[in-house]
Coordinates of N, CA and C and ligand atoms in Angstrom, one line a residue:
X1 N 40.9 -3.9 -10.6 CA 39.9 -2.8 -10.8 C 39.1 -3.2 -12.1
X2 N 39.9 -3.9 -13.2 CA 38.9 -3.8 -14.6 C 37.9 -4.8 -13.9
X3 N 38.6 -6.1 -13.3 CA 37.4 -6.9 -12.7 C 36.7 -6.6 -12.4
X4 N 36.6 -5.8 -11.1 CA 35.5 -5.5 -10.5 C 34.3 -4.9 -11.6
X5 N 35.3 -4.1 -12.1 CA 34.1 -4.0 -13.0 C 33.1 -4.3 -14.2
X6 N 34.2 -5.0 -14.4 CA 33.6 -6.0 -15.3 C 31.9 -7.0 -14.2
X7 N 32.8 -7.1 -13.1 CA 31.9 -8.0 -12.5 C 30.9 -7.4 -12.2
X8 N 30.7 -6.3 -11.9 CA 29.5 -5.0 -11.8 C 28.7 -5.3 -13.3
X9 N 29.3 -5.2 -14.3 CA 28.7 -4.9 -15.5 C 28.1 -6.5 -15.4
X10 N 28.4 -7.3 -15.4 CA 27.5 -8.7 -15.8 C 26.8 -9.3 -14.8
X11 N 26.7 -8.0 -13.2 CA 25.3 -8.2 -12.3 C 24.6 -7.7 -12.6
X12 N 24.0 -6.4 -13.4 CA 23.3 -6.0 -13.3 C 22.5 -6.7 -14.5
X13 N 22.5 -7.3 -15.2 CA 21.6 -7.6 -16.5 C 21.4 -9.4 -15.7
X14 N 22.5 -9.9 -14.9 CA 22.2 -11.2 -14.5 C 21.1 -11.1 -13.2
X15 N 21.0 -9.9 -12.4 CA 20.7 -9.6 -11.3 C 19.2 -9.7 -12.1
X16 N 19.1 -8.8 -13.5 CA 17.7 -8.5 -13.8 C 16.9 -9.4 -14.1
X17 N 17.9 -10.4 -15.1 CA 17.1 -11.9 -15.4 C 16.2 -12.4 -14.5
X18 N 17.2 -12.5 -13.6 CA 16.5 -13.5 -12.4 C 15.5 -13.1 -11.7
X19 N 15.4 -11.9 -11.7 CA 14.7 -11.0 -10.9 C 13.1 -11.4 -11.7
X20 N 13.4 -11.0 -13.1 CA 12.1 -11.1 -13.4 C 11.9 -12.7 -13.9
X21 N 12.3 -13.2 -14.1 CA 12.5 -14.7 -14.2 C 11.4 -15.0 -13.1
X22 N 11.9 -14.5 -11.3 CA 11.0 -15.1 -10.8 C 9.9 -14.1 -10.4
X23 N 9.6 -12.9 -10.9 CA 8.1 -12.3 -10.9 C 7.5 -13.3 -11.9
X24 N 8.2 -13.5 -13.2 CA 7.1 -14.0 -14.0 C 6.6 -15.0 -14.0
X25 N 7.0 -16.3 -12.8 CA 6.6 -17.2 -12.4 C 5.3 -17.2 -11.4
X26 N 6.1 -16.2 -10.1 CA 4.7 -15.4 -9.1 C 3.9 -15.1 -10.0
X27 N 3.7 -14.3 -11.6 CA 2.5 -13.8 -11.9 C 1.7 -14.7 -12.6
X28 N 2.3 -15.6 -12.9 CA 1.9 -16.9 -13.9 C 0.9 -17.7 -12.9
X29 N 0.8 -17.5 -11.6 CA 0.0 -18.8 -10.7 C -0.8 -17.6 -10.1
X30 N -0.2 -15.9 -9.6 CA -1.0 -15.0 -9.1 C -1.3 -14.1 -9.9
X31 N -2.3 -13.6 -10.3 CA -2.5 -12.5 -10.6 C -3.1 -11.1 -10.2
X32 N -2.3 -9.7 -10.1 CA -3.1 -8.5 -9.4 C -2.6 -7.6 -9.9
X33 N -3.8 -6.2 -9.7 CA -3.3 -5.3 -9.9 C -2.1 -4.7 -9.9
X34 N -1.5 -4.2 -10.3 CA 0.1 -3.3 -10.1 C 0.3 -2.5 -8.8
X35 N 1.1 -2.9 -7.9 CA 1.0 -2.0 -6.9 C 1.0 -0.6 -7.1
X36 N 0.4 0.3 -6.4 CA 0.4 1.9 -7.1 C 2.0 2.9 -6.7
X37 N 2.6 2.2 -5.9 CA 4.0 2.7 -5.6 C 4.5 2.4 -6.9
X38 N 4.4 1.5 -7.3 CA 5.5 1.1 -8.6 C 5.4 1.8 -10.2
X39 N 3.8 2.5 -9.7 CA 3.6 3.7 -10.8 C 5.0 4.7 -11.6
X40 N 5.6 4.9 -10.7 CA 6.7 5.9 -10.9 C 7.8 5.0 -11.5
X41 N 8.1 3.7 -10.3 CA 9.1 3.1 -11.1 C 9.1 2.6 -12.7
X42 N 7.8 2.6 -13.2 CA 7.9 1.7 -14.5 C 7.7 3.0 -15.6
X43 N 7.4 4.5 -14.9 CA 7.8 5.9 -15.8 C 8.8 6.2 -15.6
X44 N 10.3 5.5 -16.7 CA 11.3 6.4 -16.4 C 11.9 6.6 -17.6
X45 N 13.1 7.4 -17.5 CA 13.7 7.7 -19.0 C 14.0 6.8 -19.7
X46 N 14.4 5.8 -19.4 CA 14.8 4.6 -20.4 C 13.4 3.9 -21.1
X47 N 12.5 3.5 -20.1 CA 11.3 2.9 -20.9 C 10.7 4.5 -21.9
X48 N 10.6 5.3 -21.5 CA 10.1 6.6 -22.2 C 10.7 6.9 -23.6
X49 N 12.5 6.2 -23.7 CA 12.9 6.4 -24.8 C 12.9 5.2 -25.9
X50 N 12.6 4.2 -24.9 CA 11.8 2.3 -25.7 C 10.6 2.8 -26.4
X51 N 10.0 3.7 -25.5 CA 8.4 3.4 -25.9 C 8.0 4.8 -25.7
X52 N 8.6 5.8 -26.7 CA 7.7 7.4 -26.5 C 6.5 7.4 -26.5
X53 N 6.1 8.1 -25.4 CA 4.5 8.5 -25.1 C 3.7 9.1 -27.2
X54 N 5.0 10.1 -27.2 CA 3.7 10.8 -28.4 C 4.2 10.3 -29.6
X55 N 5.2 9.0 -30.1 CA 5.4 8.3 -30.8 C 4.1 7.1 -30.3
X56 N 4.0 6.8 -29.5 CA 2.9 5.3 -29.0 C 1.4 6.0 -29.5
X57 N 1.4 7.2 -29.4 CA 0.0 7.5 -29.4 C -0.5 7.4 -31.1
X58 N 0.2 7.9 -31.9 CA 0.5 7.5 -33.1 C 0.4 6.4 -33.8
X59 N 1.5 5.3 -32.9 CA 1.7 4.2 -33.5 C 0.2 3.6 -32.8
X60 N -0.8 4.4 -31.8 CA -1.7 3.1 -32.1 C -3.4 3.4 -32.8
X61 N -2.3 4.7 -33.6 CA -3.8 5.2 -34.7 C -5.2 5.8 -34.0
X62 N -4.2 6.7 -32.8 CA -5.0 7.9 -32.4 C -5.0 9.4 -33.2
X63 N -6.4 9.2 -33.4 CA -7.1 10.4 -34.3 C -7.6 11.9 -33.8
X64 N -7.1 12.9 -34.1 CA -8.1 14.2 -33.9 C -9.6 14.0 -33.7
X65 N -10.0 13.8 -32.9 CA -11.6 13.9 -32.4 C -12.1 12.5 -31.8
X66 N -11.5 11.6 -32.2 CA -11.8 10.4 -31.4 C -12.5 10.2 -30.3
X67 N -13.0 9.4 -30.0 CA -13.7 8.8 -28.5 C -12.8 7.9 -28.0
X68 N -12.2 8.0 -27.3 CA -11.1 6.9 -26.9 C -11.1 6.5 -25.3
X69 N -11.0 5.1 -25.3 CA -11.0 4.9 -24.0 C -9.8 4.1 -23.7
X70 N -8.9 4.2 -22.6 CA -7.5 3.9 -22.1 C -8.1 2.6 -21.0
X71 N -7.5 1.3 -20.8 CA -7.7 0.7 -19.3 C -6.3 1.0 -18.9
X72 N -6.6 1.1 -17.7 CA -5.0 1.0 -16.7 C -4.0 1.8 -17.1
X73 N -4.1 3.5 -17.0 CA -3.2 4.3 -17.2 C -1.6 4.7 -16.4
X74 N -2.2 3.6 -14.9 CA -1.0 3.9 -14.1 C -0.6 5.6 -13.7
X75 N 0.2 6.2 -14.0 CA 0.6 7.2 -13.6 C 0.4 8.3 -14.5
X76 N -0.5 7.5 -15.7 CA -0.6 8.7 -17.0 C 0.2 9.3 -18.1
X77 N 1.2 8.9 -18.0 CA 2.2 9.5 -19.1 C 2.0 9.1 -20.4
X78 N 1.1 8.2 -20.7 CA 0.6 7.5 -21.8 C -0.8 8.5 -21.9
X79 N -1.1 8.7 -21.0 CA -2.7 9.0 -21.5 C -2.8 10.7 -21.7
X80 N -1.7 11.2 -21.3 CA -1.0 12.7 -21.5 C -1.1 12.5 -23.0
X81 N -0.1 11.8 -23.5 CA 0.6 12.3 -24.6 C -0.9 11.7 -25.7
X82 N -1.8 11.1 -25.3 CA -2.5 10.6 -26.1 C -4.1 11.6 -26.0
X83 N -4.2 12.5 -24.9 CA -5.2 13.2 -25.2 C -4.6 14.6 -26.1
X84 N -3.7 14.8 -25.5 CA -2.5 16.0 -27.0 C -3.3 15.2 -28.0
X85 N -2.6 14.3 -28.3 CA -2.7 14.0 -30.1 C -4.6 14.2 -30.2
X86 N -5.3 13.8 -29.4 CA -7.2 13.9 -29.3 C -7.6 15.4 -30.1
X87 N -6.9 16.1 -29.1 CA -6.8 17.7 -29.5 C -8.2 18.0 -28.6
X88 N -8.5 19.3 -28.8 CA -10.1 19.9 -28.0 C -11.0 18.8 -28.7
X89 N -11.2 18.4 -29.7 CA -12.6 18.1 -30.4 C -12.6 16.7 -29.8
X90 N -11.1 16.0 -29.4 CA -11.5 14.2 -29.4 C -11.5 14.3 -27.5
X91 N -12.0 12.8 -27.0 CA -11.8 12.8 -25.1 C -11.7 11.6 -25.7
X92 N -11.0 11.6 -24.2 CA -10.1 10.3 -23.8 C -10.5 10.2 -22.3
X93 N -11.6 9.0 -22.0 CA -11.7 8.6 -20.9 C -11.5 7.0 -20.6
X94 N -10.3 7.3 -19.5 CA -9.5 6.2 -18.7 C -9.6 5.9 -17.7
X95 N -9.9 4.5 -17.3 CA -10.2 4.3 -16.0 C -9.7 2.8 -15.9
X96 N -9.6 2.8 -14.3 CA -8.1 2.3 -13.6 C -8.8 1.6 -12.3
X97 N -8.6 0.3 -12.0 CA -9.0 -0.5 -10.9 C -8.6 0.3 -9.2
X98 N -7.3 1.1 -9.8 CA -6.7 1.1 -8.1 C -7.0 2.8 -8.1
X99 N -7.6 3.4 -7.3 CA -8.2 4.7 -7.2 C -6.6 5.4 -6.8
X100 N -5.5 4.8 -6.4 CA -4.5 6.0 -6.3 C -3.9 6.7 -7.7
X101 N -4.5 5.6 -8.8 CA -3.6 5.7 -9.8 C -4.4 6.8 -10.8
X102 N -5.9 7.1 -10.5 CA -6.7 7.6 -11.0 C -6.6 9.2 -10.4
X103 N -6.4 8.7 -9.5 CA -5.7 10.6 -8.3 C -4.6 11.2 -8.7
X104 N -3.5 10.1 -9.5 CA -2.4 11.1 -10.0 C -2.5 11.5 -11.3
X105 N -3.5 10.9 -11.8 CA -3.9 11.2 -13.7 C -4.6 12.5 -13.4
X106 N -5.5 12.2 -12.4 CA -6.5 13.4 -12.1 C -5.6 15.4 -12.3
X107 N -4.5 14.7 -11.3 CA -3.6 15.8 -10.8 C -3.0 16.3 -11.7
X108 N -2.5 15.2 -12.5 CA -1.5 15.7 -13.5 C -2.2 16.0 -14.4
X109 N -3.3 15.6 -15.3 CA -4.2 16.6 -15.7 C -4.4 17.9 -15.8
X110 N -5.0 18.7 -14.7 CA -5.7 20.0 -14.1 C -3.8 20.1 -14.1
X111 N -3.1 20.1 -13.8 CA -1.5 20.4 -13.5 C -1.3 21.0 -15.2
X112 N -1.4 20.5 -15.7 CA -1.1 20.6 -17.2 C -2.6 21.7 -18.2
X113 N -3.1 21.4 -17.1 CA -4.2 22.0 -18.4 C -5.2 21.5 -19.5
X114 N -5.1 20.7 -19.3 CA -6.0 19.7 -20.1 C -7.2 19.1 -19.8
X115 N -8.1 19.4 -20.8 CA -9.4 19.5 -20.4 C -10.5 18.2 -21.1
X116 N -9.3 17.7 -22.0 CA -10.5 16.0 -22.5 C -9.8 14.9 -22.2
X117 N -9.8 14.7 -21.2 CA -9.8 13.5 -20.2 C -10.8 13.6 -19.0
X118 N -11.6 12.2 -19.0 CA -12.1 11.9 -18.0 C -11.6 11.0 -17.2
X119 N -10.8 10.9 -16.3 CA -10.5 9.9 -15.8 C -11.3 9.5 -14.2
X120 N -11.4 8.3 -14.2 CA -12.6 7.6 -13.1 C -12.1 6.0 -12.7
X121 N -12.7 5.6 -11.5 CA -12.6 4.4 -11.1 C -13.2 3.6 -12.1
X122 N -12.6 2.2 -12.2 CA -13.9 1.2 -12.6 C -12.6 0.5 -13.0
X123 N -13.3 -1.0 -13.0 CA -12.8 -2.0 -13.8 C -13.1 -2.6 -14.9
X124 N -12.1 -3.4 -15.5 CA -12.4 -3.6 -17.4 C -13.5 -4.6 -17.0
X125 N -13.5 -5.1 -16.3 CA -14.7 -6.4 -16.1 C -16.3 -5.5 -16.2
X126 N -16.3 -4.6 -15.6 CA -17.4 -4.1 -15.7 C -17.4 -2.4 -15.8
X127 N -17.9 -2.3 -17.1 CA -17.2 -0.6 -17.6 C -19.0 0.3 -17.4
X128 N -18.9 1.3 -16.7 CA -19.8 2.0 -16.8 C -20.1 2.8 -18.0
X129 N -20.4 2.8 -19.5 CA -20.3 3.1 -20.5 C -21.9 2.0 -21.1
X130 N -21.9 3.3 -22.2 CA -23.0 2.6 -23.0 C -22.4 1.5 -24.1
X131 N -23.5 0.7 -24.9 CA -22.9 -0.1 -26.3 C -22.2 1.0 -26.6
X132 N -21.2 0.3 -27.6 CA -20.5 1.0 -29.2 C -20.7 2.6 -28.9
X133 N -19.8 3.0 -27.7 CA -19.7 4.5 -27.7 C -18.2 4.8 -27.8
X134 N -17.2 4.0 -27.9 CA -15.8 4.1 -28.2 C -15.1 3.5 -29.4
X135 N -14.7 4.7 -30.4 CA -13.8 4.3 -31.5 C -12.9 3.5 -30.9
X136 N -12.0 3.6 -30.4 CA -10.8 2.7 -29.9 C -10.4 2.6 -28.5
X137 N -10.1 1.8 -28.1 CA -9.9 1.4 -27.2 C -8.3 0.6 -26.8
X138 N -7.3 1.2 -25.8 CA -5.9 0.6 -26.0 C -5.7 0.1 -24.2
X139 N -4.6 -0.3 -24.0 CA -3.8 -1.1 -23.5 C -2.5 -1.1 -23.4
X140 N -1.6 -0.3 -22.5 CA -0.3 -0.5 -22.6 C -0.2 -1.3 -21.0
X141 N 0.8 -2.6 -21.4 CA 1.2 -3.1 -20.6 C 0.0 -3.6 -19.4
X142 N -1.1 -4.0 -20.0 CA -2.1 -4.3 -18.9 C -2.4 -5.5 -19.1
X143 N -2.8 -6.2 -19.7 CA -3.5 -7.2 -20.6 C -3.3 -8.6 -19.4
X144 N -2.0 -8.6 -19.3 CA -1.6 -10.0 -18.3 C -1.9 -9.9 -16.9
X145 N -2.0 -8.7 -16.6 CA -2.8 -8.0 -15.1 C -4.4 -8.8 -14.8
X146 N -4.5 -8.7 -15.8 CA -5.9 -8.9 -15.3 C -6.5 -11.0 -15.6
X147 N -7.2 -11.1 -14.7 CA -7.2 -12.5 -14.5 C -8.0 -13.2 -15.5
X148 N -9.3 -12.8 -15.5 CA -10.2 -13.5 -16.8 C -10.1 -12.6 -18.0
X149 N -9.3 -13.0 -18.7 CA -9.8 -12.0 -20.3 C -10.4 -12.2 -21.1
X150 N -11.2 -13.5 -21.2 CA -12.5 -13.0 -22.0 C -13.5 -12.5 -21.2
X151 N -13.6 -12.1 -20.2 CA -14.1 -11.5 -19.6 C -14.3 -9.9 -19.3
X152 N -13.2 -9.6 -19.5 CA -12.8 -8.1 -20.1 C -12.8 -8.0 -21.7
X153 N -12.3 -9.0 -22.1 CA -12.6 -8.6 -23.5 C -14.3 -8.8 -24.1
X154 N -15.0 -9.7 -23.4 CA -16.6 -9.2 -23.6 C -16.7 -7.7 -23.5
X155 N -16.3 -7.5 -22.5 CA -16.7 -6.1 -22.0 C -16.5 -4.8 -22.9
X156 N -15.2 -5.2 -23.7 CA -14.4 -4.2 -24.2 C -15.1 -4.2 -25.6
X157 N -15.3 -5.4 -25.8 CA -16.5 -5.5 -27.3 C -17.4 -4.7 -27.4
X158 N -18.2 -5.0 -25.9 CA -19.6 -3.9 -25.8 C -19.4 -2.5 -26.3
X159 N -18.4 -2.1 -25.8 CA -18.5 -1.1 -25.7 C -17.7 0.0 -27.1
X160 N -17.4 -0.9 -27.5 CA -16.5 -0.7 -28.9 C -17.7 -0.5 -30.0
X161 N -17.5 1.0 -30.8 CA -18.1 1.1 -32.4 C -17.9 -0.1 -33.1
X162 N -18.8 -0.5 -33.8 CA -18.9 -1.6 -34.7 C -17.8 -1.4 -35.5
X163 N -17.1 -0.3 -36.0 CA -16.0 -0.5 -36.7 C -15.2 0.0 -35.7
X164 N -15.1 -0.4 -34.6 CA -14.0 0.1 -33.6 C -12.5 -0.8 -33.9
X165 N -11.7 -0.1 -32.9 CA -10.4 -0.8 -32.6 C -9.9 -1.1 -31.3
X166 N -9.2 -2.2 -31.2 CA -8.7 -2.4 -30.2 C -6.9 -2.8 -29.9
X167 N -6.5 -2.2 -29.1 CA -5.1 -2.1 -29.1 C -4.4 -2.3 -28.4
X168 N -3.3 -2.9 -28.2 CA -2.6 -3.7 -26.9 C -0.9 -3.1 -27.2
X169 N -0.3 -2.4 -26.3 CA 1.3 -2.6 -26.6 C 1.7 -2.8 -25.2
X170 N 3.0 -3.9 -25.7 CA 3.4 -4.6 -24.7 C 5.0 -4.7 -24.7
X171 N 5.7 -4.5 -23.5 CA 6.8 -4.3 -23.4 C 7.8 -5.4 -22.6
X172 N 9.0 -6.0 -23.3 CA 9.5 -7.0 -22.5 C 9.7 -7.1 -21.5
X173 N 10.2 -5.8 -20.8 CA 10.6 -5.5 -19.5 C 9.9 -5.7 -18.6
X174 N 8.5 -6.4 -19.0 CA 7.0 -6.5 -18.2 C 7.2 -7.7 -17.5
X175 N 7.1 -7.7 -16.3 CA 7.2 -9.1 -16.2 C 5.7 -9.9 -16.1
X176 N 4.6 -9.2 -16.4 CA 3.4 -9.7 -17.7 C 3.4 -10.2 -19.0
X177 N 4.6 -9.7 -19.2 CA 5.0 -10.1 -21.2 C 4.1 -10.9 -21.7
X178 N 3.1 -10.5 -22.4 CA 2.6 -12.0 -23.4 C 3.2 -12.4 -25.0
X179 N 3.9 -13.0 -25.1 CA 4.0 -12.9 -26.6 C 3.2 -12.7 -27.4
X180 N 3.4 -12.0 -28.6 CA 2.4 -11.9 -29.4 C 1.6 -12.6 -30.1
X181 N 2.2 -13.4 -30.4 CA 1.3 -14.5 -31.0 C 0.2 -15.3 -29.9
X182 N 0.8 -15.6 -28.6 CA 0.0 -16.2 -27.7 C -1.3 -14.9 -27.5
X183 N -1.2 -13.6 -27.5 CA -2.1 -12.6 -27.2 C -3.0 -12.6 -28.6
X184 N -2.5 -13.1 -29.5 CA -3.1 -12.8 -30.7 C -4.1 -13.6 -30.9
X185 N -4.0 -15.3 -30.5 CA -4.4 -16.4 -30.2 C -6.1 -16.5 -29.5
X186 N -5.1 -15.7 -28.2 CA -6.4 -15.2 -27.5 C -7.5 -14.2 -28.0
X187 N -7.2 -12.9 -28.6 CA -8.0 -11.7 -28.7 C -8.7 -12.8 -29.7
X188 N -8.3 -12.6 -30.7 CA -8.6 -13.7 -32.1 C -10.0 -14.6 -31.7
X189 N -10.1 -15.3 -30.3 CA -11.5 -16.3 -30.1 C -12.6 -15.4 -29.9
X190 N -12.0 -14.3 -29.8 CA -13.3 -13.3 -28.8 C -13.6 -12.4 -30.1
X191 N -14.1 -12.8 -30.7 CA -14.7 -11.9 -32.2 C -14.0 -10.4 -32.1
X192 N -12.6 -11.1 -32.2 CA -11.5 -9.4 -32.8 C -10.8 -10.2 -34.1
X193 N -10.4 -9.4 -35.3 CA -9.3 -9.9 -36.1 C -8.0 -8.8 -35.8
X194 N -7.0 -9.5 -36.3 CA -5.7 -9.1 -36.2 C -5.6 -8.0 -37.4
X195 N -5.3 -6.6 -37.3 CA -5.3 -5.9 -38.5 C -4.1 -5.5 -38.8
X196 N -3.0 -5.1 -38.0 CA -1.7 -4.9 -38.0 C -0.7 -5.0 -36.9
X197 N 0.3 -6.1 -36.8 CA 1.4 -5.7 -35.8 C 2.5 -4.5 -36.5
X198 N 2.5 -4.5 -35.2 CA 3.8 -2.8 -35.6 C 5.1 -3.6 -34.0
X199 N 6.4 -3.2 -34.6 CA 7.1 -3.5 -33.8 C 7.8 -5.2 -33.8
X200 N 8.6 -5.5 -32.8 CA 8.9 -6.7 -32.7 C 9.0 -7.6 -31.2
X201 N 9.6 -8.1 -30.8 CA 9.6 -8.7 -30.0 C 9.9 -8.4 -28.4
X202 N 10.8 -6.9 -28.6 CA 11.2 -6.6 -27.0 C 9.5 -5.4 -27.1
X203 N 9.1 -5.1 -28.1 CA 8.7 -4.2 -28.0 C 7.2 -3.9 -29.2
X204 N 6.2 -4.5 -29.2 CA 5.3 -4.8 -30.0 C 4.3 -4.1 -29.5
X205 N 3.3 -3.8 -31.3 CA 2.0 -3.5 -30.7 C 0.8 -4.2 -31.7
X206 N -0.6 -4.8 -31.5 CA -1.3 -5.5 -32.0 C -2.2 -4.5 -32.0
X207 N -2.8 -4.2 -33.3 CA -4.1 -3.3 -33.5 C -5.4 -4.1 -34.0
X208 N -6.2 -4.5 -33.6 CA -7.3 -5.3 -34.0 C -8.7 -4.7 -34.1
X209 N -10.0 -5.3 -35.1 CA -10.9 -4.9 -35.3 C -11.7 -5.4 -35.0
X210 N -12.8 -5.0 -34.5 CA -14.2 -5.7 -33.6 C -14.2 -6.2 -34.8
X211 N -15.0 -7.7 -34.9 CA -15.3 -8.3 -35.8 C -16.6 -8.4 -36.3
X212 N -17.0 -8.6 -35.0 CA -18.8 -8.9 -34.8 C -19.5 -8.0 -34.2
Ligands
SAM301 C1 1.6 -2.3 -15.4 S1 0.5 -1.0 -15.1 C2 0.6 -0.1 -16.6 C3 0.3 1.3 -16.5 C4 0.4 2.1 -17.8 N1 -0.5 1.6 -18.8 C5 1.8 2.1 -18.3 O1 2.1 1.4 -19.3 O2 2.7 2.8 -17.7 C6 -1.1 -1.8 -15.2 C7 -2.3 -0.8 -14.8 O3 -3.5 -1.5 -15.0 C8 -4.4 -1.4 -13.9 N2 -5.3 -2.5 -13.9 C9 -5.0 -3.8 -13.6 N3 -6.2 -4.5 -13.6 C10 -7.2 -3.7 -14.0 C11 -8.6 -3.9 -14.2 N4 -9.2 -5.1 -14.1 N5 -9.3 -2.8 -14.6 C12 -8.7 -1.6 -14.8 N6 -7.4 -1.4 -14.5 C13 -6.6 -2.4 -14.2 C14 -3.4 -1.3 -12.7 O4 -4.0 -0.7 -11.6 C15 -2.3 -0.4 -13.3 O5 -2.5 0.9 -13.2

């Protein structure tokens, strides 16, 4: 009996390795959007108590009245807790490649009551937005999703206040994981500087400042 369970206890974290071991190989040669079924799977109590929504919104130096723009909300529980912290005076508009993921932000929204979010289709490659009309701009868990990033990250320049920010938090459990330093490497060529990491290794966030 202790065996068995013992042997229970050392499949599930060997089962996980491997598991993402080989997503992260598939996502290293493929890259795509996040299926929209898996929205729910990657909101659950455990990642929620890694990575609190209204602790994250905080830790990525969201302000009362802000103009904020989110890419890739997924299911929204990030972009909830981060139009709260906005308050009536700040919006937060988010927008998401895969239109189901933008239907359940929508829902849960008007569900809750909250009235400064816009949320809309579009992709980071091409943002329907004017220049320099967003103080900050964040990222949870998207960054490795998407195929060309300086490509997105032109985009995201445009559209960023000359003293804007830009913000990335990334979670190990991802099987996108970038390490920090490699993500820092990157944002870094594309006229952003590094202004503060917060966090560590299962669990980091990179805050940077338009440069140019
Ligand atoms: C792994 S999910 C993260 C969702 C959410 N940020 C979270 O942490 O729970 C990545 C999200 O980015 C979106 N996405 C991927 N590529 C995108 C792109 N080029 N433009 C906009 N959204 C994109 C996906 O549709 C998905 O909703």
């Amino acid at each position: 009996m202790f065996l068995r369970i013992l042997y229970i206890l050392l499949a599930i974290p060997i089962t996980f390795i491997i598991l993402h071991t080989i997503i992260r190989i598939i996502r290293y040669f493929y890259k795509f959007p996040m299926p929209q079924w898996m929205a729910n799977v990657i909101d659950n109590p455990l990642r929620r108590r890694i990575q609190p929504p209204d602790e994250t919104a905080i830790r990525h130096g969201i302000e009362p009245g802000m103009r904020v723009l989110e890419i890739g909300p997924g299911n929204g529980t990030y972009t909830l807790a981060t139009a709260r912290r906005l308050g009536p005076e700040g919006e937060l508009v988010t927008v998401d490649i895969e239109p189901k993921m933008i239907e359940r932000v929508q829902h849960r929204t008007k569900a809750e009551g909250i009235t400064n979010i816009d949320a809309r289709v579009a992709d980071a490659y091409d943002l329907p937005f004017e220049n320099e009309s967003f103080d900050l701009v964040y990222m949870i868990t998207v960054i490795n999703e998407i195929p060309n990033i300086p490509q997105a990250l032109a985009e995201l320049h445009r559209v960023l206040k000359s003293s804007g920010t830009l913000v990335f938090s990334e979670l190990f459990m991802d099987p996108d994981y970038p390490r920090a330093a490699t993500l820092t490497r990157k944002v870094e060529t594309l006229n952003f500087s590094l202004k503060e990491k917060i966090g560590k290794f299962f669990y980091y966030t990179l805050i940077f400042e338009k440069s140019k």
